[in-house]
Coordinates of C-alpha atoms in Angstrom, one line a residue:
Chain A
M226 CA 35.3 10.1 -23.3
D227 CA 37.6 9.2 -20.4
C228 CA 37.6 7.0 -17.4
L229 CA 35.1 9.2 -15.6
S230 CA 32.7 8.6 -18.2
I231 CA 31.7 5.1 -17.0
N232 CA 28.0 5.3 -16.9
S233 CA 26.2 4.5 -13.8
A234 CA 24.0 1.9 -15.3
N235 CA 27.2 0.0 -16.2
K236 CA 28.3 0.2 -12.5
C237 CA 25.0 -1.0 -11.2
C238 CA 25.3 -4.1 -13.5
Q239 CA 28.6 -4.7 -12.0
L240 CA 27.7 -4.4 -8.5
A241 CA 24.6 -6.5 -9.0
Y242 CA 26.9 -9.2 -10.4
Y243 CA 29.3 -9.0 -7.6
E244 CA 26.6 -9.2 -4.9
A245 CA 25.0 -12.2 -6.7
V246 CA 28.3 -14.1 -7.1
F247 CA 30.0 -13.3 -3.7
N248 CA 28.5 -13.6 -0.4
F249 CA 30.7 -12.3 2.3
S250 CA 29.7 -12.8 5.8
Q251 CA 32.9 -11.2 7.1
G252 CA 32.7 -7.6 8.6
D253 CA 35.3 -5.1 8.4
Q254 CA 37.3 -6.2 11.6
L255 CA 40.5 -7.9 10.2
K256 CA 41.8 -10.6 12.1
I257 CA 45.5 -11.6 11.4
Q258 CA 44.9 -15.2 10.5
G259 CA 44.2 -17.2 7.5
Y260 CA 45.7 -17.3 3.9
W261 CA 45.8 -14.0 2.1
L262 CA 46.6 -13.0 -1.6
A263 CA 49.9 -11.2 -1.4
S264 CA 50.5 -7.7 -2.8
G265 CA 51.5 -7.4 -6.4
I266 CA 49.4 -10.4 -7.5
L267 CA 46.0 -9.8 -9.3
G268 CA 45.8 -6.9 -6.9
V269 CA 45.0 -3.9 -9.4
T270 CA 41.3 -4.5 -10.1
A271 CA 38.3 -5.2 -7.7
S272 CA 37.3 -7.9 -10.1
T273 CA 40.5 -10.1 -10.0
M274 CA 40.6 -9.5 -6.0
L275 CA 37.1 -10.6 -5.8
R276 CA 37.9 -13.6 -7.9
A277 CA 40.7 -14.5 -5.3
L278 CA 38.5 -14.1 -2.4
D279 CA 35.9 -16.2 -4.1
S280 CA 38.7 -18.9 -4.6
G281 CA 39.2 -19.1 -1.0
A282 CA 41.6 -16.3 0.1
D283 CA 40.5 -15.1 3.5
A284 CA 41.7 -11.5 2.6
V285 CA 43.5 -9.7 -0.3
V286 CA 46.3 -7.2 -0.2
T287 CA 46.1 -4.7 -3.0
K288 CA 49.0 -4.0 -5.4
S289 CA 51.1 -1.4 -3.9
I290 CA 49.6 2.1 -4.5
S291 CA 51.4 5.5 -4.7
L292 CA 50.0 9.1 -4.6
A293 CA 50.4 9.6 -8.4
Q294 CA 50.3 7.0 -11.1
R295 CA 53.4 5.2 -11.9
K296 CA 54.3 3.4 -15.2
G297 CA 56.9 1.0 -13.7
H298 CA 60.0 -0.4 -15.4
Q299 CA 60.6 -1.2 -19.1
G300 CA 59.9 -4.8 -20.0
P301 CA 60.7 -7.6 -19.7
V302 CA 59.4 -7.3 -16.1
L303 CA 59.3 -10.8 -15.5
T304 CA 61.6 -13.9 -15.9
I305 CA 62.3 -17.4 -14.3
S306 CA 65.2 -18.9 -12.8
H307 CA 65.4 -22.1 -10.7
G308 CA 61.8 -22.5 -10.3
G309 CA 61.4 -18.9 -8.9
L310 CA 59.9 -15.8 -10.7
I311 CA 62.2 -12.8 -10.8
N312 CA 60.0 -9.5 -11.2
A313 CA 60.9 -6.0 -11.8
V314 CA 57.4 -4.4 -12.5
G315 CA 58.7 -1.3 -10.9
L316 CA 55.4 -0.7 -8.8
T317 CA 53.2 0.1 -11.6
N318 CA 50.0 1.5 -10.4
P319 CA 47.3 4.0 -11.5
G320 CA 47.6 6.3 -8.2
I321 CA 45.6 6.4 -4.9
D322 CA 42.6 8.6 -6.8
A323 CA 42.1 6.0 -9.7
I324 CA 41.8 3.2 -7.1
E325 CA 38.9 4.5 -5.3
D326 CA 36.3 3.0 -7.7
E327 CA 37.9 -0.4 -7.1
M328 CA 37.9 0.2 -3.3
K329 CA 34.2 1.2 -3.4
T330 CA 33.3 -2.0 -5.3
L331 CA 35.3 -4.2 -2.8
R332 CA 33.7 -2.2 0.2
K333 CA 30.0 -2.6 -1.1
V334 CA 30.4 -6.4 -0.8
R335 CA 32.3 -6.1 2.4
A336 CA 35.4 -7.7 1.2
T337 CA 38.4 -8.1 3.4
V338 CA 41.0 -6.0 1.8
V339 CA 44.5 -4.7 2.8
L340 CA 45.7 -1.7 1.0
S341 CA 49.3 -1.8 0.2
V342 CA 50.7 1.8 -0.2
F343 CA 54.4 3.0 -1.0
A344 CA 55.9 6.6 -1.0
D345 CA 59.3 8.0 -1.0
S346 CA 58.9 10.5 1.6
P347 CA 57.2 10.4 5.1
E348 CA 55.0 13.4 4.0
Q349 CA 53.8 11.4 1.2
I350 CA 53.1 8.3 3.4
S351 CA 51.1 10.4 5.6
S352 CA 48.9 11.7 2.7
I353 CA 48.6 8.4 0.9
V354 CA 47.6 6.6 4.3
E355 CA 45.0 9.1 5.2
K356 CA 43.5 9.1 1.6
G357 CA 43.6 5.4 1.5
S358 CA 42.1 5.0 4.9
S359 CA 38.9 7.0 3.8
M360 CA 38.4 4.4 1.2
G361 CA 37.5 1.8 3.7
P362 CA 40.2 -1.0 3.5
S363 CA 40.6 -3.2 6.7
A364 CA 44.2 -2.4 7.3
I365 CA 47.2 -0.7 5.6
E366 CA 50.3 -2.5 4.6
L367 CA 53.3 -0.5 4.1
N368 CA 55.6 -1.5 1.3
L369 CA 58.9 -0.4 2.6
S370 CA 61.0 -2.8 0.8
C371 CA 60.3 -3.4 -2.9
P372 CA 63.9 -4.6 -4.0
H373 CA 64.0 -2.8 -7.5
A374 CA 62.6 0.4 -6.8
E375 CA 63.9 3.6 -4.7
I376 CA 61.8 2.6 -1.9
S377 CA 63.9 -0.5 -1.1
Q378 CA 66.4 1.6 1.0
I379 CA 63.7 2.3 3.6
S380 CA 63.3 -1.2 5.1
H381 CA 67.4 -1.4 5.3
S382 CA 67.3 1.4 8.0
S383 CA 65.7 1.2 11.4
E384 CA 65.6 4.9 11.5
L385 CA 63.6 5.4 8.4
T386 CA 61.3 2.5 8.8
A387 CA 60.3 3.8 12.5
K388 CA 59.8 7.3 10.8
Y389 CA 57.5 5.8 8.0
V390 CA 55.7 3.5 10.3
G391 CA 55.3 6.4 12.8
V392 CA 53.6 8.8 10.4
A393 CA 51.4 6.1 9.0
K394 CA 50.1 5.3 12.4
E395 CA 49.3 9.0 13.1
A396 CA 47.5 9.3 9.7
T397 CA 45.1 6.4 10.4
K398 CA 43.2 4.6 13.1
L399 CA 43.4 1.4 11.0
P400 CA 46.0 -1.3 11.8
V401 CA 49.4 -0.7 10.0
F402 CA 51.5 -3.6 8.9
A403 CA 55.2 -2.9 7.9
K404 CA 56.3 -5.4 5.0
L405 CA 60.2 -5.8 5.3
T406 CA 63.0 -7.0 3.1
P407 CA 65.2 -10.0 3.7
N408 CA 67.9 -8.1 2.0
A409 CA 68.8 -6.1 5.0
S410 CA 71.7 -7.3 7.2
D411 CA 70.0 -6.6 10.2
Y412 CA 66.3 -7.2 9.4
V413 CA 65.4 -8.1 13.1
K414 CA 66.5 -4.6 14.3
V415 CA 64.4 -3.1 11.5
G416 CA 61.4 -5.3 12.6
K417 CA 62.0 -3.9 16.2
A418 CA 62.0 -0.3 15.0
A419 CA 58.7 -0.8 13.2
Q420 CA 57.1 -2.5 16.2
D421 CA 58.4 0.4 18.5
A422 CA 57.0 3.1 16.1
G423 CA 53.6 1.4 16.6
A424 CA 53.3 -1.3 13.7
D425 CA 50.5 -3.6 14.5
A426 CA 52.0 -6.6 12.6
I427 CA 55.2 -7.3 10.4
V428 CA 54.8 -8.7 6.8
A429 CA 58.0 -10.7 6.0
I430 CA 59.3 -11.2 3.5
N431 CA 59.4 -9.1 0.3
T432 CA 61.1 -10.6 -2.6
V433 CA 64.9 -11.3 -2.8
R434 CA 67.3 -9.2 -4.9
A435 CA 68.1 -11.5 -8.0
M436 CA 68.8 -11.3 -11.7
K437 CA 68.8 -13.4 -14.7
I438 CA 71.2 -13.3 -17.7
D439 CA 70.3 -14.5 -21.0
I440 CA 73.2 -16.6 -22.3
Q441 CA 72.3 -16.3 -26.1
Q442 CA 72.1 -12.7 -25.9
M443 CA 74.6 -12.3 -23.3
R444 CA 72.7 -9.6 -21.3
P445 CA 70.1 -9.3 -18.2
V446 CA 66.7 -10.3 -19.3
L447 CA 64.9 -7.8 -17.0
G448 CA 64.4 -4.1 -18.4
N449 CA 65.5 -3.1 -15.0
I450 CA 68.3 -5.5 -14.9
V451 CA 67.7 -6.5 -11.1
G452 CA 64.4 -7.7 -9.8
G453 CA 63.0 -9.6 -6.9
L454 CA 63.0 -13.3 -6.7
S455 CA 59.7 -15.0 -5.5
G456 CA 58.3 -18.5 -5.3
P457 CA 59.6 -21.9 -3.9
P458 CA 63.2 -20.9 -4.0
I459 CA 62.8 -18.2 -1.4
F460 CA 60.7 -20.1 0.9
P461 CA 63.6 -21.2 3.3
I462 CA 64.7 -17.9 3.5
A463 CA 61.3 -16.6 4.5
V464 CA 61.1 -19.3 7.2
R465 CA 64.3 -18.1 8.8
C466 CA 63.2 -14.4 8.8
V467 CA 59.6 -15.3 10.3
Y468 CA 61.4 -17.5 12.7
D469 CA 63.9 -14.8 13.8
L470 CA 61.2 -11.9 13.8
Y471 CA 58.9 -14.0 15.8
N472 CA 61.5 -14.8 18.4
A473 CA 62.6 -11.1 18.8
L474 CA 59.1 -9.2 18.5
S475 CA 55.9 -9.3 20.4
I476 CA 53.6 -8.1 17.4
P477 CA 52.0 -10.7 14.9
I478 CA 54.1 -11.7 12.0
I479 CA 52.5 -12.2 8.6
G480 CA 54.5 -14.7 6.6
V481 CA 55.1 -14.5 3.0
G482 CA 57.4 -16.0 0.6
G483 CA 57.1 -19.0 -1.5
V484 CA 54.4 -20.8 0.1
C485 CA 52.8 -23.3 -2.2
T486 CA 51.4 -26.2 -0.2
W487 CA 49.7 -26.8 3.2
Q488 CA 53.1 -28.1 4.3
D489 CA 54.8 -25.1 3.7
A490 CA 52.0 -23.1 5.5
V491 CA 52.2 -25.3 8.5
E492 CA 56.0 -24.9 8.5
M493 CA 55.7 -21.1 8.4
H494 CA 53.1 -21.2 11.2
L495 CA 55.6 -23.2 13.4
A496 CA 58.1 -20.5 12.6
G497 CA 55.8 -17.8 13.8
A498 CA 53.6 -16.6 11.2
S499 CA 49.9 -15.7 12.5
A500 CA 48.8 -15.2 8.9
I501 CA 50.3 -16.3 5.7
Q502 CA 50.0 -14.5 2.3
I503 CA 50.4 -16.4 -1.0
G504 CA 51.4 -14.8 -4.3
T505 CA 53.5 -16.7 -6.8
A506 CA 51.6 -20.0 -6.2
V507 CA 48.5 -18.3 -7.5
M508 CA 50.1 -18.6 -11.0
E509 CA 49.6 -22.4 -10.8
D510 CA 46.3 -22.6 -9.2
L511 CA 44.0 -19.9 -7.8
T512 CA 42.5 -22.3 -5.3
V513 CA 45.7 -22.5 -3.5
F514 CA 44.1 -20.8 -0.6
S515 CA 41.4 -23.2 0.1
K516 CA 43.8 -26.1 -0.6
V517 CA 46.3 -24.8 1.9
K518 CA 43.7 -24.0 4.4
N519 CA 42.1 -27.5 4.3
G520 CA 45.4 -29.2 4.4
V521 CA 46.3 -27.1 7.7
K522 CA 43.1 -27.9 9.2
S523 CA 43.5 -31.6 8.9
Y524 CA 47.2 -31.4 10.1
I525 CA 45.9 -29.6 13.2
K526 CA 43.3 -32.1 13.8
E527 CA 45.7 -34.9 13.3
K528 CA 48.1 -33.6 15.6
G529 CA 45.4 -33.1 18.4
Y530 CA 45.2 -29.4 18.3
R531 CA 41.9 -27.5 18.3
D532 CA 43.1 -24.5 16.4
V533 CA 45.9 -23.1 14.3
T534 CA 47.0 -20.3 16.9
E535 CA 48.1 -23.2 19.1
I536 CA 50.9 -24.2 16.8
I537 CA 52.0 -20.5 15.8
G538 CA 56.0 -20.1 16.7
L539 CA 55.8 -23.6 18.2
A540 CA 59.1 -24.6 16.5
G541 CA 61.0 -22.0 18.3
G542 CA 59.1 -20.4 21.3
R543 CA 59.0 -16.8 21.9
K544 CA 61.7 -15.8 24.2
L545 CA 60.1 -12.9 26.0
Chain B
M159 CA 53.0 -28.1 -13.6
K160 CA 56.6 -26.8 -13.3
M161 CA 57.0 -23.1 -13.0
E162 CA 59.2 -23.0 -16.2
D163 CA 56.1 -24.3 -18.1
L164 CA 53.8 -21.8 -16.7
M165 CA 56.1 -18.9 -17.5
G166 CA 56.3 -20.2 -21.1
N167 CA 59.8 -21.5 -21.2
P168 CA 61.7 -18.4 -22.1
Q169 CA 64.2 -18.7 -24.7
S170 CA 66.0 -16.4 -27.2
V171 CA 65.8 -17.0 -30.9
R172 CA 67.1 -15.3 -34.0
I173 CA 64.6 -14.0 -36.6
S174 CA 65.2 -16.3 -39.5
R175 CA 62.9 -14.7 -42.2
I176 CA 61.0 -11.5 -42.6
I177 CA 58.0 -11.1 -45.1
Q178 CA 56.6 -7.8 -46.1
E179 CA 52.9 -8.4 -46.0
T180 CA 51.6 -4.9 -46.7
A181 CA 53.4 -1.5 -46.9
M182 CA 53.3 -1.3 -43.0
I183 CA 52.9 -5.0 -41.9
K184 CA 55.6 -7.5 -41.6
T185 CA 55.6 -11.3 -40.9
L186 CA 58.7 -12.3 -38.7
Q187 CA 59.6 -15.9 -38.7
F188 CA 62.0 -17.8 -36.4
P189 CA 62.8 -21.2 -35.2
F190 CA 60.6 -22.7 -32.5
N191 CA 60.8 -25.9 -30.5
T192 CA 58.5 -28.2 -32.4
Q193 CA 57.4 -30.2 -29.3
V194 CA 55.3 -27.2 -28.2
V195 CA 52.3 -27.1 -30.7
S196 CA 50.4 -23.9 -30.7
E197 CA 46.7 -23.8 -31.1
P198 CA 45.1 -21.0 -33.4
G199 CA 44.5 -18.1 -31.3
Q200 CA 47.3 -18.5 -28.9
F201 CA 50.2 -15.9 -28.3
L202 CA 53.6 -15.4 -27.4
M203 CA 55.3 -12.9 -25.1
I204 CA 57.9 -11.1 -27.2
W205 CA 61.0 -9.7 -25.5
V206 CA 62.0 -6.9 -27.9
P207 CA 65.5 -6.0 -26.6
D208 CA 65.9 -2.7 -25.1
V209 CA 62.3 -1.8 -25.5
D210 CA 59.7 -4.0 -23.7
E211 CA 58.0 -7.3 -23.6
I212 CA 54.7 -7.6 -25.4
P213 CA 52.2 -10.0 -26.2
M214 CA 51.8 -11.1 -30.0
S215 CA 49.4 -13.4 -31.8
I216 CA 51.0 -16.5 -33.6
S217 CA 50.2 -16.2 -37.1
L218 CA 51.6 -19.5 -38.3
Q219 CA 53.5 -22.5 -37.1
D220 CA 55.3 -25.1 -39.1
N221 CA 57.6 -28.2 -38.2
S222 CA 60.4 -25.9 -37.4
S223 CA 59.4 -22.3 -36.9
I224 CA 56.9 -20.0 -35.8
A225 CA 55.8 -16.6 -36.8
L226 CA 54.3 -13.2 -35.8
T227 CA 52.7 -10.7 -38.0
V228 CA 53.3 -7.1 -36.8
L229 CA 51.7 -3.6 -37.5
P230 CA 54.0 -0.9 -36.2
V231 CA 51.7 0.8 -33.8
G232 CA 53.9 1.5 -30.8
E233 CA 57.5 1.5 -29.7
S234 CA 57.7 -2.2 -29.4
T235 CA 56.2 -2.9 -32.6
R236 CA 58.2 -0.3 -34.4
Q237 CA 61.2 -1.8 -33.2
L238 CA 60.3 -5.3 -34.1
C239 CA 59.4 -4.0 -37.5
S240 CA 62.8 -2.6 -37.9
L241 CA 64.7 -5.8 -37.1
S242 CA 66.5 -7.9 -39.6
A243 CA 67.1 -11.6 -40.2
G244 CA 69.6 -12.7 -37.7
D245 CA 68.5 -10.3 -34.8
W246 CA 67.7 -11.8 -31.4
I247 CA 64.4 -11.6 -29.8
G248 CA 63.3 -13.4 -26.6
I249 CA 60.0 -15.5 -26.6
R250 CA 57.9 -17.3 -24.2
G251 CA 54.7 -19.1 -24.5
P252 CA 52.4 -20.1 -26.3
F253 CA 49.9 -18.9 -23.8
G254 CA 46.3 -18.4 -23.6
S255 CA 43.0 -20.0 -24.8
S256 CA 42.7 -21.1 -28.5
F257 CA 39.5 -21.1 -31.1
D258 CA 37.1 -24.0 -30.6
V259 CA 37.2 -25.5 -34.0
S260 CA 33.8 -27.5 -33.6
C261 CA 31.7 -26.3 -36.2
E262 CA 30.4 -27.1 -39.8
S263 CA 30.2 -23.8 -41.4
A264 CA 32.3 -20.9 -40.3
L265 CA 32.3 -17.0 -41.0
V266 CA 35.9 -15.9 -40.1
I267 CA 36.3 -12.1 -40.1
G268 CA 39.5 -10.5 -39.9
G269 CA 39.9 -6.5 -39.5
G270 CA 43.4 -5.4 -40.4
V271 CA 46.3 -7.1 -38.5
G272 CA 43.6 -9.1 -36.5
M273 CA 44.0 -11.6 -39.4
A274 CA 47.1 -12.8 -37.7
P275 CA 45.6 -15.4 -35.4
L276 CA 42.8 -16.2 -37.8
R277 CA 45.4 -17.4 -40.5
P278 CA 46.2 -20.7 -38.5
L279 CA 42.5 -20.9 -37.7
V280 CA 41.5 -21.1 -41.3
Y281 CA 44.1 -23.8 -42.2
V282 CA 43.0 -25.9 -39.2
L283 CA 39.2 -25.4 -40.2
L284 CA 39.9 -26.5 -43.7
R285 CA 41.8 -29.5 -42.5
R286 CA 38.8 -30.6 -40.7
N287 CA 36.6 -30.2 -43.9
I288 CA 34.7 -27.2 -42.4
E289 CA 33.0 -24.8 -44.8
V290 CA 34.7 -21.5 -44.4
I291 CA 33.9 -18.0 -45.8
L292 CA 36.9 -15.6 -44.8
L293 CA 36.1 -11.9 -44.8
I294 CA 39.4 -10.0 -44.8
A295 CA 38.7 -6.4 -44.2
A296 CA 40.9 -3.4 -44.3
K297 CA 40.7 0.6 -45.1
T298 CA 42.0 0.0 -48.4
E299 CA 43.1 -2.8 -50.9
N300 CA 46.8 -2.7 -50.3
E301 CA 46.2 -3.0 -46.5
L302 CA 44.3 -6.4 -46.9
V303 CA 46.4 -8.8 -44.6
F304 CA 47.2 -12.2 -46.4
Y305 CA 44.8 -11.5 -49.4
D306 CA 47.2 -13.1 -51.9
E307 CA 47.9 -16.0 -49.7
F308 CA 44.4 -16.8 -49.3
A309 CA 43.3 -15.7 -53.0
S310 CA 45.6 -18.4 -54.2
L311 CA 44.1 -21.0 -51.8
S312 CA 42.1 -23.7 -53.9
S313 CA 39.8 -25.5 -51.7
S314 CA 36.1 -26.4 -52.7
H315 CA 35.4 -25.6 -48.9
F316 CA 36.8 -22.1 -49.0
T317 CA 35.5 -18.6 -50.3
L318 CA 37.5 -15.4 -49.9
E319 CA 35.6 -12.1 -49.4
P320 CA 37.6 -8.9 -49.3
A321 CA 36.1 -5.8 -47.9
T322 CA 37.5 -2.3 -48.1
D323 CA 36.1 1.0 -46.6
D324 CA 37.1 2.8 -49.8
G325 CA 35.7 0.1 -52.2
T326 CA 39.1 -0.4 -53.9
L327 CA 38.4 -4.3 -53.6
G328 CA 35.4 -6.3 -52.9
Y329 CA 32.7 -5.2 -50.8
K330 CA 32.7 -1.4 -50.2
G331 CA 32.1 -0.5 -46.6
L332 CA 32.8 -1.5 -43.0
A333 CA 33.7 -5.2 -42.2
T334 CA 30.4 -5.3 -40.0
D335 CA 28.3 -4.3 -42.9
A336 CA 30.0 -6.8 -45.2
A337 CA 29.4 -9.3 -42.5
E338 CA 25.9 -8.6 -42.2
S339 CA 25.0 -9.1 -45.8
L340 CA 27.1 -12.5 -45.6
L341 CA 25.0 -13.6 -42.7
A342 CA 21.8 -12.6 -44.6
N343 CA 22.7 -14.9 -47.4
H344 CA 24.3 -18.0 -45.7
D345 CA 23.8 -20.3 -42.9
F346 CA 26.8 -20.4 -40.5
D347 CA 27.1 -22.3 -37.2
M348 CA 30.1 -20.2 -36.0
I349 CA 31.5 -16.9 -36.4
Y350 CA 35.2 -16.2 -35.5
T351 CA 36.6 -12.7 -35.4
C352 CA 39.6 -10.7 -34.6
G353 CA 40.4 -7.2 -35.2
P354 CA 39.3 -3.6 -33.7
E355 CA 37.3 -4.3 -30.5
L356 CA 34.5 -2.0 -31.7
M357 CA 34.3 -4.0 -34.8
M358 CA 34.3 -7.2 -32.9
A359 CA 31.4 -5.8 -30.4
T360 CA 29.2 -4.9 -33.5
L361 CA 29.9 -8.4 -34.8
Y362 CA 28.7 -9.9 -31.6
K363 CA 25.4 -8.0 -31.8
S364 CA 25.0 -9.5 -35.3
S365 CA 25.7 -12.9 -33.9
L366 CA 22.9 -12.4 -31.4
K367 CA 20.6 -11.3 -33.9
H368 CA 21.3 -14.3 -36.1
R369 CA 21.6 -16.6 -33.2
I370 CA 25.1 -17.8 -34.3
P371 CA 27.6 -18.8 -31.9
F372 CA 30.6 -16.4 -31.6
Q373 CA 34.1 -16.3 -30.7
A374 CA 36.6 -13.4 -30.5
S375 CA 40.0 -12.8 -29.8
L376 CA 40.6 -9.7 -27.5
E377 CA 43.6 -7.6 -27.0
R378 CA 44.6 -5.9 -23.7
F379 CA 47.7 -4.5 -21.9
M380 CA 49.7 -7.4 -20.5
K381 CA 52.8 -7.6 -18.5
C382 CA 53.1 -11.2 -17.4
G383 CA 51.2 -13.4 -20.1
C384 CA 50.6 -16.0 -17.4
G385 CA 47.9 -15.0 -15.0
I386 CA 49.6 -13.0 -12.2
C387 CA 49.9 -9.3 -12.9
G388 CA 46.3 -8.8 -13.4
T389 CA 46.6 -5.9 -16.0
C390 CA 44.5 -7.7 -18.5
A391 CA 41.6 -8.4 -16.3
M392 CA 37.9 -8.0 -17.7
D393 CA 35.2 -6.5 -15.4
P394 CA 33.1 -7.3 -13.7
T395 CA 34.2 -11.3 -13.7
G396 CA 38.0 -10.9 -13.3
H397 CA 38.7 -13.0 -16.3
L398 CA 42.2 -12.6 -17.6
V399 CA 42.9 -12.1 -21.3
C400 CA 46.1 -13.8 -21.0
I401 CA 45.0 -17.2 -19.5
D402 CA 41.3 -17.1 -19.7
G403 CA 41.5 -15.8 -23.1
P404 CA 42.5 -14.3 -25.6
V405 CA 39.6 -16.2 -27.3
F406 CA 36.5 -15.8 -25.5
T407 CA 32.9 -17.2 -26.5
G408 CA 29.9 -15.0 -27.0
E409 CA 28.5 -16.4 -23.8
Q410 CA 31.6 -15.3 -21.9
L411 CA 31.7 -11.9 -23.6
S412 CA 28.0 -11.4 -22.7
K413 CA 29.0 -11.4 -19.0
F414 CA 32.0 -8.7 -19.6
T415 CA 30.7 -5.1 -19.2
D416 CA 34.2 -3.9 -20.5
F417 CA 33.8 -5.6 -23.9
G418 CA 33.4 -3.0 -26.6
R419 CA 33.5 -0.2 -24.3
Y420 CA 36.5 -0.1 -21.9
Y421 CA 40.2 -1.2 -21.5
R422 CA 42.7 -0.5 -18.9
D423 CA 45.7 1.7 -19.9
V424 CA 49.4 0.6 -19.1
V425 CA 49.1 1.6 -15.3
G426 CA 45.6 0.1 -15.0
I427 CA 43.2 3.2 -15.4
K428 CA 39.8 2.5 -17.0
K429 CA 39.6 4.1 -20.3
A430 CA 36.6 4.1 -22.9
F431 CA 37.4 2.9 -26.4

């Protein structure tokens, strides 16, 4: 038997379960607002993504998917330093065809899902975006920036970024988001290139290149040696990048990087983020989404605003 | 909670002792911070240098050390079994749920190296004066794990029942059949098990038939061990074997359409057992 032999009775039973547990009222139209599960965290199976949505996430972003399955890096793929995680999972994923069943499950309960994809050539991006779009996500996020895989180079180059965004836009009618790296020296220029190529939003930031050395064994911990830092230590870096991008671009910015509390979320909104993705903080508490949402709501009310949109970018002001 | 605690406070330790349990299976013992006390059923993430990081059940903890019991089945476990005293490994944890020990008369069923997390469980149960029948099962006599250790245990609350597929020791036949005959002749108020999932799934059905509460320790591919990678998710509820498990109750298992049927491979593709 193989994975195709999962019988239909079992599937029916699963779907009945999802429909009973999750009561989604939201349609397919994705609004760039709220608090989303960031890519790479719990995003492989429909069941865990639904659990995140049920815990208050307004949308979920899948783990980054490629055309063919990918094993990823040798372990350890995860370690910790100074209160932040360093991961070098290496884009492990089952490939776009294997994700179809998960997407079908999510679509049936009208879950708001952003499909994150990556590829190492524009031809492959075109192909995976086209395939992925047919599976009914609300938007496509292009991972152009995983710092411990070959694709990291894309978002270091305005030309490559524009090329990938351009072919993705041609391949789909869905909104296309470009996820950028903070590791490039001129990420604002890269962001502009993505915008000019038609990106509907920028997702900033991916993880920060980092490593950890074990002082007893006197060697790097991660199988891949270098990984990407996430969690609280990168929050101020993310705020700076979101601020810079917001002030240079006209498309929405989706802020991500170390957000743990409603105070962090407010700060990121003030820097210019329309929506916020949360990843590492899920490790401590899956209900972080609703806690952040409620905290921001109280803050907005207390400050005399009606809606969170009124504070987006308020700390700097878009110079257009 | 601090991120370091959530990540299981990674540290490197040197293997202090290696015990040959069967021809294939070894127990590796190493120093462990005694401020962190593991509960039976919990596991550690083990960094096997140059190979990988994998989850391993804790097979015993004392005042100054902790142990794993390893069957070489893949690259990481083969490498672990080839290590010597003095070699370094990285550890983090303990992680996961543990066996709930509130009962009065327990049937404990270990299949093969599945005995690892059940060993500390049996000692905890006996310390609480709980009646324990331990069924240790394997293909053949010399593959029974911890048989000699438990055979030499003298406690009025404890009975050891070996079972071998080939009948070289104890009950001749499958663990599930041996368990069924014990269930027919004794009154238990809890069944604990760890071993091949198909065995555990059959035992779960027996537990329903006899209306006895059930707890089983599951195994899935894991990368993080701490609830973020999602590799070990159970459908359709999204329970994670690393933080919600590895020990699940019969009630939880009844909601998993995957239990006894499917697992996800290392890239996340669903496969039938």
